[in-house]
XYZ file of C-alpha atoms in Angstrom:
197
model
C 93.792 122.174 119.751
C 94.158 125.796 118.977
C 94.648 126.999 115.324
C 97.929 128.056 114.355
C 98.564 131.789 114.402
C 101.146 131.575 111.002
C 101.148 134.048 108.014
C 102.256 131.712 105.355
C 101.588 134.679 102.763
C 104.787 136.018 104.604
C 106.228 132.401 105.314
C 106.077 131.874 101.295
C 109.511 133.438 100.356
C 111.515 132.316 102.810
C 109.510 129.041 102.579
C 112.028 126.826 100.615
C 115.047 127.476 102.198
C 114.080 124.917 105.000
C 115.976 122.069 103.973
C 112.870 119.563 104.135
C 110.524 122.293 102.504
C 112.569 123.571 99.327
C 114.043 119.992 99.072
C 116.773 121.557 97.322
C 119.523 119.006 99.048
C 119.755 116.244 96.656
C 120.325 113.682 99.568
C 116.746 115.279 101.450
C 115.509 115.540 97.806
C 115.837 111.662 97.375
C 115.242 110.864 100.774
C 111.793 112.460 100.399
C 111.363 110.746 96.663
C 112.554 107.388 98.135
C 109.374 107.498 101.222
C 106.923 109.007 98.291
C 107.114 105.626 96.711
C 106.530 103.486 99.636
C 103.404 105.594 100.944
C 101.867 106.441 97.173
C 100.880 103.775 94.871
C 102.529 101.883 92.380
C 100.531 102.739 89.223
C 99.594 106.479 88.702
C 97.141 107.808 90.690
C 95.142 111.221 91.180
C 97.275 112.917 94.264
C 94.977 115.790 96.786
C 98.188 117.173 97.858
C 96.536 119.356 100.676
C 98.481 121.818 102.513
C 100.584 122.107 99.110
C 102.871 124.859 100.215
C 104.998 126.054 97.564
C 104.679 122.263 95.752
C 107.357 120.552 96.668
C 106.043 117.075 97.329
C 103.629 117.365 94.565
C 106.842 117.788 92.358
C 107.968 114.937 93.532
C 105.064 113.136 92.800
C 104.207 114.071 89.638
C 107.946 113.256 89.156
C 107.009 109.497 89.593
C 103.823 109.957 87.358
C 101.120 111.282 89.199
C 98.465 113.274 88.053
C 98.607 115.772 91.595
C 96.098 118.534 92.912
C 97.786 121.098 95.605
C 95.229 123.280 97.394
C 97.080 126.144 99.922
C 95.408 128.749 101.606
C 98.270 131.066 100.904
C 98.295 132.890 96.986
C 102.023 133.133 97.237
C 102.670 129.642 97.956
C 100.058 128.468 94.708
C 102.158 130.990 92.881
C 105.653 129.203 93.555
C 104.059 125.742 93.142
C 102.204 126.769 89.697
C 106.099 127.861 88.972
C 107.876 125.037 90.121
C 105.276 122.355 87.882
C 105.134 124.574 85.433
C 104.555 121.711 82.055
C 103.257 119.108 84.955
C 100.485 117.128 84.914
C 99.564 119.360 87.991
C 96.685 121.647 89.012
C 96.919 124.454 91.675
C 93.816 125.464 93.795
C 93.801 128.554 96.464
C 91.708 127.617 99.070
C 91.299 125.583 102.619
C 93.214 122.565 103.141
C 90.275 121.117 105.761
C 87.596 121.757 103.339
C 89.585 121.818 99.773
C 87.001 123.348 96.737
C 87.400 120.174 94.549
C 84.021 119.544 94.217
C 82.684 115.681 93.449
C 86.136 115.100 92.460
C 87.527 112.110 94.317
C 91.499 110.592 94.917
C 93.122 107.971 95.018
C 95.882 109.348 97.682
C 94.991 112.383 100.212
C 98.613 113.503 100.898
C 99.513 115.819 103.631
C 102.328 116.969 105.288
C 102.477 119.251 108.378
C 98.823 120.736 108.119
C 97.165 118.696 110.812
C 98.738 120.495 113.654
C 97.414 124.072 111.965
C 94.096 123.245 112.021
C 91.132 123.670 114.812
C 89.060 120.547 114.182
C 91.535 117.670 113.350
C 88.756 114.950 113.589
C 86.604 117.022 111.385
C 88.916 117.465 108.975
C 90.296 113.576 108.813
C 86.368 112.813 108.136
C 85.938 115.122 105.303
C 89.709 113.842 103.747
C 88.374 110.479 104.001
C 85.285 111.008 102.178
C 87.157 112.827 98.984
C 88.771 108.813 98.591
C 87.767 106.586 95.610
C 87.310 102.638 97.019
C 90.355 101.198 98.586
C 92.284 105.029 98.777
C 95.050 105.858 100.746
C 95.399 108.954 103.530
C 99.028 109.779 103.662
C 100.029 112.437 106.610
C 103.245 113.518 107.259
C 102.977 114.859 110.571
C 105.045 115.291 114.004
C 105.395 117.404 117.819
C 107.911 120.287 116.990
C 109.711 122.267 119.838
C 110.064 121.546 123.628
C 108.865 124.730 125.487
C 105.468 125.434 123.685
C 105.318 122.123 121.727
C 103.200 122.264 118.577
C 101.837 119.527 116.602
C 99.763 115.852 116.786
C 101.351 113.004 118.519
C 101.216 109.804 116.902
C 99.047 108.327 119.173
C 96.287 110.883 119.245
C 96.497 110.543 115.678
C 96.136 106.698 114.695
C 93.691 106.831 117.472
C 91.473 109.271 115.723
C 92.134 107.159 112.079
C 91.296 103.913 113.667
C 87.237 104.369 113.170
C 88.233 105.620 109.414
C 90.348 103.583 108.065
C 90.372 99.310 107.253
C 94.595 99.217 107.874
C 96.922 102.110 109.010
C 100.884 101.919 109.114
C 103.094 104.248 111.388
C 106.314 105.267 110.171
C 108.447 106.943 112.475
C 110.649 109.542 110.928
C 113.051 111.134 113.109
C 115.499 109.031 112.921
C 116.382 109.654 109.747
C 118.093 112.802 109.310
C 118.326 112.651 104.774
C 114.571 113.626 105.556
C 115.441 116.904 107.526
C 118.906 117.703 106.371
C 120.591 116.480 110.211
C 119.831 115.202 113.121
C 116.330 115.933 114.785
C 115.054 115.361 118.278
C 111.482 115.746 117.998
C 108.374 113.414 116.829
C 108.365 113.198 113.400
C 106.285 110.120 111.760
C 104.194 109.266 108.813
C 100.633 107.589 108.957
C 99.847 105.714 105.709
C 95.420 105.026 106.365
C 94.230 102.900 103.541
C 90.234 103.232 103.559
């Protein structure tokens, strides 16, 4: 797969006005809030939000009690994120979502959303996200196949497929037919893959 070409420095002020980024729609806002609390777990739980963007699912997260780590490549989008938790039980690293500089630290919940399809070695990187999981953790990735002339993105095959050697039980969602999530109709893949290791 060959890396995506995006300047999300550039992408990060125009970033939330995408109805499923900015989640600014109450109906997308709860739609997203609503499939947060099927995929994360019940009890709080250490979130590696990777991919963070300008926070907007790690809001909604640490809206439900989790104690959430975003790591983005772009400064701008840490910037609105540190904004948007500001008084959150939230931390904010700059740095690569495939190899995130969190140390020994380990999660209970990798969550990411829309990152797979950016990067060059998606195998590589589902290994190392595995291996930053406590006992009996949880990969959660959002993830889809945008666009119908140059399609972009992971099918859902390809990617339970490459889970099935890392994980003990993995549930596909399929998202697209649920338009709260996107603010209207879509016709593209859209899913969810909830790995539990």
């Amino acid at each position: 797969m060959a890396e995506a070409r995006v300047d999300w420095d550039a992408e990060a002020a125009n970033f939330d006005e995408e109805p499923d980024h900015g989640l600014r729609d109450p109906e997308v806002r709860a739609a997203w809030a609503e499939r947060l609390r099927g995929w994360l777990p019940g009890r709080a739980c250490d979130v590696l939000d990777l991919g963070c963007g300008t926070g907007s699912l790690a809001l909604l997260a640490a809206e439900q009690g989790h104690r959430v780590t975003g790591v983005d490549l772009s400064a701008p989008m840490i910037e609105r994120a540190r904004a948007k938790l500001a008084g959150r039980d939230a931390v904010f690293l700059l740095g690569d979502a495939a190899a995130p500089p969190v140390g020994d630290r380990r999660f209970d919940t990798v969550l990411v959303r829309h990152v797979l399809w950016a990067l060059p070695d998606t195998a590589r990187a589902l290994r190392h996200w595995r291996g930053l999981l406590r006992p009996g953790g949880r990969l959660v990735l959002v993830e889809g196949v945008w666009g119908t002339l140059t399609p972009a993105g992971i099918p859902a095959d390809r990617l339970t497929a490459l889970l099935s050697p890392l994980a003990g039980h993995t549930r596909l969602e399929r998202l697209s037919d649920d338009p709260r999530l996107w603010g209207g109709p879509v016709e593209d893949e859209r899913y969810a893959v909830v790995a539990t290791v």
